[in-house]
Coordinates of C-alpha atoms in Angstrom, one line a residue:
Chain M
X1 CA 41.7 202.3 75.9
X2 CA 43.4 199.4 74.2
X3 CA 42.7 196.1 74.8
X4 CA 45.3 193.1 74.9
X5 CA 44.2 189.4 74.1
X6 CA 46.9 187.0 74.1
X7 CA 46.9 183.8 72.6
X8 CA 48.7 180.4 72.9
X9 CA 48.4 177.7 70.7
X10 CA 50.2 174.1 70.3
X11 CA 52.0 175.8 67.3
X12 CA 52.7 179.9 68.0
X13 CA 52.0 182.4 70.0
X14 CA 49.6 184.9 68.9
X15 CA 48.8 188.4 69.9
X16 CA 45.3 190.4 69.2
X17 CA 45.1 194.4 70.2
X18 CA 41.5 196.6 70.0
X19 CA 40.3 199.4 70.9
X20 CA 36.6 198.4 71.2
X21 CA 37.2 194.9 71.4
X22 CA 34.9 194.0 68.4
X23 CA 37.7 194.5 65.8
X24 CA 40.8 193.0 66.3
X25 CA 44.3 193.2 64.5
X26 CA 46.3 189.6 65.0
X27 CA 49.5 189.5 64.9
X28 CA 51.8 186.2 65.0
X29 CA 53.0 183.7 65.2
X30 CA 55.7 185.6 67.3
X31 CA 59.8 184.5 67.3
X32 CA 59.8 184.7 71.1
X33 CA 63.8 185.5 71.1
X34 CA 67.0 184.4 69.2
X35 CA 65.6 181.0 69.1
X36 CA 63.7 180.6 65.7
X37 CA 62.1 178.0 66.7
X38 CA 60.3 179.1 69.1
X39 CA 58.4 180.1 66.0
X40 CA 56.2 177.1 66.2
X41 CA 56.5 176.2 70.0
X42 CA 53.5 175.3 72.3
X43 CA 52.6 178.5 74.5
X44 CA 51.3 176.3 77.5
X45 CA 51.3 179.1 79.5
X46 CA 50.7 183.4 79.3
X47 CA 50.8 185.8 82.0
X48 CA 49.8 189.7 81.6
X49 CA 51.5 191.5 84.4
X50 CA 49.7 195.4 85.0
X51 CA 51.0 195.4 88.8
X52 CA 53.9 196.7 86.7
X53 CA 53.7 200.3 85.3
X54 CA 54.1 199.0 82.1
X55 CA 52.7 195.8 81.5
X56 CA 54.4 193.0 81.1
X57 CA 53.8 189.5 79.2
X58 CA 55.8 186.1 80.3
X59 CA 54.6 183.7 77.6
X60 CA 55.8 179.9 79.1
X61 CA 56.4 177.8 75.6
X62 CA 58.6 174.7 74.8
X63 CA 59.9 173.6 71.6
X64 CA 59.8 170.1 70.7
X65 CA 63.5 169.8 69.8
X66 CA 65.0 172.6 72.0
X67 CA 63.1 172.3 74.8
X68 CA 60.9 174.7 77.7
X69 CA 61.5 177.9 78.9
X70 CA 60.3 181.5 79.9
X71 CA 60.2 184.4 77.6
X72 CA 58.7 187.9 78.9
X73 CA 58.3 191.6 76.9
X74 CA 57.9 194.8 78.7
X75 CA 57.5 196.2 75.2
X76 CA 53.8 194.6 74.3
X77 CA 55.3 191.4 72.1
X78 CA 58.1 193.8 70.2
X79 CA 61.0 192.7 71.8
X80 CA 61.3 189.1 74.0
X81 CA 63.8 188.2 76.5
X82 CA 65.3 185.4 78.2
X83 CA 68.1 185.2 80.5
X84 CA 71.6 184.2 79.2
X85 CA 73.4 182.6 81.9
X86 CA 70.5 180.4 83.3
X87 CA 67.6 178.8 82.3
X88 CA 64.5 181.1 83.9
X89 CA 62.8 177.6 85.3
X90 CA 64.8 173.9 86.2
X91 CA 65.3 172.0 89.0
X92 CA 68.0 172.1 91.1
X93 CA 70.3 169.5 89.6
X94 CA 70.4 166.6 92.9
X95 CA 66.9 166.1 92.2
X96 CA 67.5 164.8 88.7
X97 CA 64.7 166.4 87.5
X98 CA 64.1 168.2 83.9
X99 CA 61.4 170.7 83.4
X100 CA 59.0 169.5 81.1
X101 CA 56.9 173.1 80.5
X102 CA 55.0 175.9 82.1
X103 CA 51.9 175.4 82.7
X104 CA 50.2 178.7 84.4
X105 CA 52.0 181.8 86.0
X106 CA 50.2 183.5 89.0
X107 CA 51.1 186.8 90.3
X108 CA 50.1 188.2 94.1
X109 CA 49.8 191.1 95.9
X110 CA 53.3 191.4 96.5
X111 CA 54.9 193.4 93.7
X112 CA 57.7 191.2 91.6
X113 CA 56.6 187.9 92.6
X114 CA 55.1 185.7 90.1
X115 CA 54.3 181.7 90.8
X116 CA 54.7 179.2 87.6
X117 CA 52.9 176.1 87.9
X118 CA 55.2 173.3 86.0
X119 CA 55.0 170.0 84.5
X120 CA 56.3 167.9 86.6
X121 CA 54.0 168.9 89.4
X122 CA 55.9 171.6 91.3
X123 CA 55.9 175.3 92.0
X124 CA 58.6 177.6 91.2
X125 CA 58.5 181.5 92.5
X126 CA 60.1 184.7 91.0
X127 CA 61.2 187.4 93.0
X128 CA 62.1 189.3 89.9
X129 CA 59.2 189.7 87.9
X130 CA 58.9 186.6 86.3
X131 CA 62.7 186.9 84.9
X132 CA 64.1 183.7 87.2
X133 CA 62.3 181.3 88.9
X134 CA 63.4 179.3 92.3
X135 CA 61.7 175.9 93.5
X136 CA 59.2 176.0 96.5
X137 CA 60.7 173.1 98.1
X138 CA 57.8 172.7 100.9
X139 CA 55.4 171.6 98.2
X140 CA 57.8 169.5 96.5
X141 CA 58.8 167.8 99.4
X142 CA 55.3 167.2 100.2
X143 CA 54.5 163.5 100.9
X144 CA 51.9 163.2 99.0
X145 CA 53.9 164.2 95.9
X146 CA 54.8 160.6 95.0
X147 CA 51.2 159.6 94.7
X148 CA 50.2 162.3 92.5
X149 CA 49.7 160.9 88.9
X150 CA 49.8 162.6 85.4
X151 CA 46.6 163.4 83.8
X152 CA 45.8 162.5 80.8
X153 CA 47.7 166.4 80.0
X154 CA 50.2 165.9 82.0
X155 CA 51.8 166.3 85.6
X156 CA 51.0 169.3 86.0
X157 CA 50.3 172.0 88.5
X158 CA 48.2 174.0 86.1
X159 CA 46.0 176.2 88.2
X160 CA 47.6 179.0 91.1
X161 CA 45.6 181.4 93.0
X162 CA 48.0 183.6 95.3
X163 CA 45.3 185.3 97.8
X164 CA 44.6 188.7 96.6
X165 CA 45.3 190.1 100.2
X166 CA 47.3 187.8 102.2
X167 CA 50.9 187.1 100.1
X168 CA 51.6 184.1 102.5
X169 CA 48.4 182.0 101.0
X170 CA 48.1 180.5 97.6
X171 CA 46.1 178.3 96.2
X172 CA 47.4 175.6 93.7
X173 CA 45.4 172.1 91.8
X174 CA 46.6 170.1 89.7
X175 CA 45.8 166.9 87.8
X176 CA 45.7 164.2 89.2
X177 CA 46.6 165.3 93.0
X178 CA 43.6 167.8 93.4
X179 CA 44.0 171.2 95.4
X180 CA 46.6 172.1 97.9
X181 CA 46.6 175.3 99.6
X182 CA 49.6 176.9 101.9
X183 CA 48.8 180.2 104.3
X184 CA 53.3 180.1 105.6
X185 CA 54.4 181.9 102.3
X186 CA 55.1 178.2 100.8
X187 CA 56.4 176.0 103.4
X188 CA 53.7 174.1 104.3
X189 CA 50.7 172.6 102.6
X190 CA 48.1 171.4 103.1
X191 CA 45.4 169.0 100.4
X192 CA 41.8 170.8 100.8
X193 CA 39.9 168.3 98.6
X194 CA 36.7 167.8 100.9
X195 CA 33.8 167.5 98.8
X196 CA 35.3 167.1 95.5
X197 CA 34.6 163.4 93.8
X198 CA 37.0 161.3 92.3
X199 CA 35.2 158.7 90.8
X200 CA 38.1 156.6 89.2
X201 CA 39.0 155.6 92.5
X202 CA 38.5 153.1 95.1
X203 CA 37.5 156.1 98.1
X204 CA 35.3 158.4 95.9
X205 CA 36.0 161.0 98.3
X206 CA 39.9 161.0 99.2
X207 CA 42.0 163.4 100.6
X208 CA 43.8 163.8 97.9
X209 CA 43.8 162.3 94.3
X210 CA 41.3 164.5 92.6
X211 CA 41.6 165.6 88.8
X212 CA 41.0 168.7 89.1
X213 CA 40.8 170.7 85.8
X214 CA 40.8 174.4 86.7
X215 CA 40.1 176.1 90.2
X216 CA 39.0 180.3 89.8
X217 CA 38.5 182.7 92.4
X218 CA 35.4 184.7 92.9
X219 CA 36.2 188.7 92.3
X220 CA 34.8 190.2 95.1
X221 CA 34.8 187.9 97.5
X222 CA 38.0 186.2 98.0
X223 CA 37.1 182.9 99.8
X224 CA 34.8 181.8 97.2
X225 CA 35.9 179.4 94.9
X226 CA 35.1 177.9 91.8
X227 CA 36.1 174.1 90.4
X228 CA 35.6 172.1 87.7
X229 CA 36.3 168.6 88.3
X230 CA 37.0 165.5 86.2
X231 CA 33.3 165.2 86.4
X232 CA 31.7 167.5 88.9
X233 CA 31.8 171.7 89.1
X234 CA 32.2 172.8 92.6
X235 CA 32.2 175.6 94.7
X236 CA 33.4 176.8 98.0
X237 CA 32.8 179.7 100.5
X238 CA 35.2 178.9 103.0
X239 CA 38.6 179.0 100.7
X240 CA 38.7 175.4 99.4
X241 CA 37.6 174.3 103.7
X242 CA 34.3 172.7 101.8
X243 CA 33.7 171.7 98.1
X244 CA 29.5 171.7 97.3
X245 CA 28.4 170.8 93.7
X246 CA 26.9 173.5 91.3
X247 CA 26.6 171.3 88.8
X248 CA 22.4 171.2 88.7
X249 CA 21.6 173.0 85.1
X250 CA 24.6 172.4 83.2
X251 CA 24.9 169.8 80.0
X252 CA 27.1 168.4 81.6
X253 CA 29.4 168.5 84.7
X254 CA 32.8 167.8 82.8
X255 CA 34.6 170.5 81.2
X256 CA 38.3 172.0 81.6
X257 CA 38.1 175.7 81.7
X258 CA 35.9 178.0 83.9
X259 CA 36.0 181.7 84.3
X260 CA 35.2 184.4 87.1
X261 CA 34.1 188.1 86.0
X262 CA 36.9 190.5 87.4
X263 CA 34.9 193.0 89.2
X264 CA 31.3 191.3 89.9
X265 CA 30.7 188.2 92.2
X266 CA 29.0 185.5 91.8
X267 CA 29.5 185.7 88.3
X268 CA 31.1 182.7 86.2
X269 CA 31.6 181.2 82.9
X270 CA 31.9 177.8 82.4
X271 CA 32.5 176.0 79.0
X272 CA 31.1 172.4 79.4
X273 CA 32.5 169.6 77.4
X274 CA 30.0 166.7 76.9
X275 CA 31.6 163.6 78.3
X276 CA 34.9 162.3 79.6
X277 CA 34.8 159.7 77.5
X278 CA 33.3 162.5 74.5
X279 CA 35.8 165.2 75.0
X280 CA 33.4 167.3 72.3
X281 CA 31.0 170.1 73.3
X282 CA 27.7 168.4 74.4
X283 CA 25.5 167.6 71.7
X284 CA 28.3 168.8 69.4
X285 CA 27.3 172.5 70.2
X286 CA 29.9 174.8 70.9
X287 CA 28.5 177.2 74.0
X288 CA 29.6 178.6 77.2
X289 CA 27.0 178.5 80.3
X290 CA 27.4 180.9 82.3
X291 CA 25.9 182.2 86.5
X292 CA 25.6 185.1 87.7
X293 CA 24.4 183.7 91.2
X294 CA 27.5 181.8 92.0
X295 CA 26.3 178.4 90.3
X296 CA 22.5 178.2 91.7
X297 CA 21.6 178.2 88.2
X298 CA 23.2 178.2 84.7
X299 CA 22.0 179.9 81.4
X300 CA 23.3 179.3 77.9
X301 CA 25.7 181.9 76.4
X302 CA 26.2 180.9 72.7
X303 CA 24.4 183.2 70.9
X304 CA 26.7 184.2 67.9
X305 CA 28.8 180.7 68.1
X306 CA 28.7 178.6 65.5
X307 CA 25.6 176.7 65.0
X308 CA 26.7 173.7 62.9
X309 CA 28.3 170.6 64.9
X310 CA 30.9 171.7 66.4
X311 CA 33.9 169.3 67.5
X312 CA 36.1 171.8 69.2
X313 CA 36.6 171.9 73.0
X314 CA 37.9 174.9 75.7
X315 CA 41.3 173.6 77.3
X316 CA 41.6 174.8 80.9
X317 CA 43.6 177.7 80.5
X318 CA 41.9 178.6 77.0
X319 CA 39.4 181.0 78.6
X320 CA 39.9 184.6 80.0
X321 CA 38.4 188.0 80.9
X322 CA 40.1 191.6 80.6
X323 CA 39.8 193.2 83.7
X324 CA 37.3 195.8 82.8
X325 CA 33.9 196.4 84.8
X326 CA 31.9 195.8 81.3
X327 CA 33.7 192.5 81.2
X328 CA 35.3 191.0 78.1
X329 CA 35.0 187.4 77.8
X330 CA 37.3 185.4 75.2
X331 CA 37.8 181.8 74.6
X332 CA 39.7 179.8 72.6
X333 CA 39.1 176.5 71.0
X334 CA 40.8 173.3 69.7
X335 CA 39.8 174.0 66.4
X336 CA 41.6 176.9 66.3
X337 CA 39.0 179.3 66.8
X338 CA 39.1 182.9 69.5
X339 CA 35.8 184.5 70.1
X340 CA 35.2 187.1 72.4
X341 CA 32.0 189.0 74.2
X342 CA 31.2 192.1 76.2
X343 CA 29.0 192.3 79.2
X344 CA 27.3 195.1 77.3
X345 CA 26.7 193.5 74.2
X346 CA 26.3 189.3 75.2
X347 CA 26.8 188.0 71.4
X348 CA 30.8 186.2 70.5
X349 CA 32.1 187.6 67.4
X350 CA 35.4 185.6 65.9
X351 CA 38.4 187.5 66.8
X352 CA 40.7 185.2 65.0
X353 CA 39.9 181.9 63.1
X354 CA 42.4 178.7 62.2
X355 CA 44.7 179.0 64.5
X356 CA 46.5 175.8 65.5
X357 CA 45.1 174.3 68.8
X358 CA 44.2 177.0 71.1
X359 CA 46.0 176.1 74.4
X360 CA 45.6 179.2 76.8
X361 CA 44.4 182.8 76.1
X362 CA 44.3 186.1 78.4
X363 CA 43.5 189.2 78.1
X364 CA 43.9 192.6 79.7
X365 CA 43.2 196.5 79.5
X366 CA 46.3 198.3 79.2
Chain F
X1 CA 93.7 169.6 70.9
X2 CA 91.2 171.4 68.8
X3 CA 87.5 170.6 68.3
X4 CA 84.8 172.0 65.7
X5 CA 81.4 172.2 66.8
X6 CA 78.9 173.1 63.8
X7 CA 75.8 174.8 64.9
X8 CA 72.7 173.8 63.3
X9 CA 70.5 176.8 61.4
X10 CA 68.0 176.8 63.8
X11 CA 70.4 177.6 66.9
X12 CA 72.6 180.4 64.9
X13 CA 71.1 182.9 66.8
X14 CA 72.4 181.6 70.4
X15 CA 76.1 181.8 69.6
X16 CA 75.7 185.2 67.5
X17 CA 75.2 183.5 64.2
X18 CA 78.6 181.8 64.2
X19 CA 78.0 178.4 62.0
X20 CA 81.0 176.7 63.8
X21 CA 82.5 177.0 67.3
X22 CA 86.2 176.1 66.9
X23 CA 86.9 174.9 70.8
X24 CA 90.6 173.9 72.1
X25 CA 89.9 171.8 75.0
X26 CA 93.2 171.4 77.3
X27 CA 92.7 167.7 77.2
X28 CA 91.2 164.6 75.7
X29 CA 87.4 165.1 76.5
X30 CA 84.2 163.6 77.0
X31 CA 80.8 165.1 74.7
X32 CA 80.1 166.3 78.0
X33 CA 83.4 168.2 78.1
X34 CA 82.8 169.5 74.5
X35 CA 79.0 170.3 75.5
X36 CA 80.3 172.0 78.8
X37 CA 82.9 174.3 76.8
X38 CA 79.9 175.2 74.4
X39 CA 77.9 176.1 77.9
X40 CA 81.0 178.6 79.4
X41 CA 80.2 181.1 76.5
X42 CA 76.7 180.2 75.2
X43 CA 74.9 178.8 78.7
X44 CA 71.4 179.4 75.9
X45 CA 72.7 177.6 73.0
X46 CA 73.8 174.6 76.0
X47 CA 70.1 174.7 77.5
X48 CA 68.4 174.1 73.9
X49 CA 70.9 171.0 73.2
X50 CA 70.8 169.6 76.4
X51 CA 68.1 169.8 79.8
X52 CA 68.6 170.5 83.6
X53 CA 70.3 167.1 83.7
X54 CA 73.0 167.3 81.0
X55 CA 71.1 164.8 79.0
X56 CA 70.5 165.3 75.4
X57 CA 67.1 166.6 74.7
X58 CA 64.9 163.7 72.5
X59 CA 64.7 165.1 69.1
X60 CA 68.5 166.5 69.1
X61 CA 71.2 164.6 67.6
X62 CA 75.0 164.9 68.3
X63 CA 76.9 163.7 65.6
X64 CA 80.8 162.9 66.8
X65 CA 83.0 162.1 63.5
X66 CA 79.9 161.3 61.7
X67 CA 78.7 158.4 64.1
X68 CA 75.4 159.3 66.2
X69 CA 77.0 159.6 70.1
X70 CA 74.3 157.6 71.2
X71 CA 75.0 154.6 69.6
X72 CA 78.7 155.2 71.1
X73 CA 78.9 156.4 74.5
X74 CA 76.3 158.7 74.8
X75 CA 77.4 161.7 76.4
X76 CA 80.8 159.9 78.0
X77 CA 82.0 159.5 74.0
X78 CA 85.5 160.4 73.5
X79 CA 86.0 163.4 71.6
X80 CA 89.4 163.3 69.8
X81 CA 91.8 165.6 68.9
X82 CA 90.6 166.8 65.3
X83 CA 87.2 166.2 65.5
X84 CA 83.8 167.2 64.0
X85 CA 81.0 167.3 66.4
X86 CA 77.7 168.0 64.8
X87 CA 74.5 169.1 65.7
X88 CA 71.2 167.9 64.3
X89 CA 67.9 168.3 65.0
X90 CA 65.8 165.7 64.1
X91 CA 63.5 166.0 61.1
X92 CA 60.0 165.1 62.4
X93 CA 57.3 166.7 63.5
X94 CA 54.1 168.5 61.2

């Protein structure tokens, strides 16, 4: 069994194999294609595709010269492609619109389609694998769209969650606009906020409006949701219907990242950060808090972290598991620092240290 | 009328390694003409120069007989018969 953590930083993009998934061989930063630039670009965005019978990695990065675009290797990181004759993600060009980056790819049931979440907030879906990307126009043409507002990140739509059974429902957030669901394969949607706080503005409780940092879906049972919030860690049982707070236990109810286990419910990892006006871990302790009762209550899961301050926080898409029923945890930090855990054996041990900024990781059993 | 394109370092790769694209444009064109002949046989090397739009990306320079196009026309400068159009990345960043 070989295990696959992939690694996205503000500066390269990294790529760690085990068998065991306690010693690690790193390789990168990785020339994603002719371009050597993209040496050094920002990897915003990985996917890990094993629908496909060999798995394949889409690795969204943008260079701050030469601009965004999609790369993806059927051949584990050896080789990376990118289509000649047209960009894999833009807009169409009467909306006078220029793609900033990619931000998160989702993939659904349906095999060959993939979802990128971009900056500016819109969707784009692939029909192809990930290869080339089309705008869903019913969430761009939303209404709402011109009231949605960057984040302090960006204007992004950083979080999708195509149902695992229905291909016609996905789930998308994004900061600042909140969660927005559609169950017509993309043409309509609708905000499903309810519950969720937003306490920057004038109606704490709008329709729509919420920062919402990172929405994940429960493994077994589909219509349970997780949230964490500008301020507030949520979670639903009715598909994003209902937001209730599980925030009770936890440091602190701001963060960026959370986590569900791939094959047991209720289970979640959430990596807190202290403050949103002290973006550090709380109490400058780097740790991970996790439930394994879908949020009742919270333990601390830092044994084997550092234990000197710590000044490093988890970005949203900077935390991952592997797929495996004796679940691998990893996270990545803005320090530049990877650590990963089994189920089996709950201690982190480093699988790579001083990286650049660690943007996104995930991870997968191939 | 005949224009050179030079290709900085970085970008070799997208138009095979060539250091210069020697273009013959049937007419007097625009940088946008020039840019859109680059784009006909390297749509890659086009999409790191310019975005969706056909604006210059921020931190890439097009040099037009050694004067910066966007203290000329921007991308509506006049290309003349003879000229040297160069590409620069900017140097910046850590």
């Amino acid at each position: 069994m070989t295990y696959l953590l992939a690694i996205g930083t503000k500066k390269g993009f990294f790529l760690a194999t085990s068998e065991d998934r306690r010693a690690w061989r790193v390789d990168g930063p990785l020339i994603l294609g002719g371009d050597d630039s993209t040496v050094q670009s920002s990897v915003y965005a990985i996917g890990i595709d094993t629908r496909r019978s060999t798995p394949r990695l889409l690795v969204g990065a943008d260079s701050s010269h030469f601009g965004p675009s999609v790369w993806h290797s059927d051949d584990l990181g050896a080789n990376w492609n990118e289509p000649a004759e047209r960009a894999p993600i833009f807009f169409p060009p009467d909306l006078d619109t220029a793609l900033v980056r990619t931000w998160q790819f989702g993939f659904g049931p349906d095999p060959d389609i993939v979802y990128a979440g971009v900056e500016p907030h819109a969707l784009f879906t692939s029909v192809d694998g990930g290869v080339t990307f089309e705008l869903n126009h019913g969430l761009w043409n939303h209404p709402h769209r011109r009231e949605w507002y960057p984040g302090y990140g960006g204007a992004a739509i950083h979080t999708i969650l195509p149902h695992p059974d229905d291909p016609d429902s996905v789930t998308v957030a994004m900061s600042t606009g909140g969660v927005y669901q559609t169950h017509d394969a993309g043409n309509s949607w609708t905000a499903v906020n309810r519950g969720i706080m937003a306490d920057f503005l004038a109606d704490p409780y709008p329709e729509f409006g919420q920062c919402v940092h990172k929405v994940v879906r429960d493994s077994v049972d589909p219509a349970k949701l997780y949230a964490q919030n500008h301020g507030g860690v949520y979670r639903s049982d009715d598909e994003a219907t209902e937001w209730t707070s599980i925030a009770d236990g936890l440091p602190s109810d701001f963060g960026f990242a959370m986590v569900a286990h791939p094959t047991s419910g209720d289970s979640i990892m959430n990596f807190p950060v202290a403050a949103a006006a002290g973006r550090f871990p709380p109490g400058n302790r780097l740790q991970a808090q996790r439930s394994d009762d879908g949020g009742s209550t919270w333990r601390t899961f830092s044994e084997g972290l550092p234990e000197e301050p710590y000044f490093g926080i988890v970005l949203r898409d900077a935390a991952a598991t592997d797929g495996d029923d004796d679940a691998g945890w990893y996270f990545g930090t803005r320090c530049g620092d990877v650590y990963a855990a089994v189920d089996s054996e709950p201690r982190w041990s480093p699988v790579v240290t001083h990286l650049p900024d660690v943007l996104c990781v995930r991870a997968a059993r191939i | 009328m005949t224009v050179t394109v030079f290709i900085p370092g970085a970008l070799r790769n997208e138009c095979g390694g060539a250091t210069r694209l020697d273009l013959e444009p049937g007419e007097p064109v625009s940088l946008t003409g020039v840019l859109d002949e680059v784009a006909a046989t390297y749509p890659r090397l086009d999409r790191r120069i310019r975005d969706e739009r056909g604006r210059l990306r921020q931190f890439v320079n097009v040099f037009v007989n050694e004067e910066e196009s966007r203290a000329l026309a921007g991308m509506d400068t006049a290309v003349p018969d003879g000229a040297e159009v160069r590409i620069i990345p900017s140097v910046a960043g850590g």
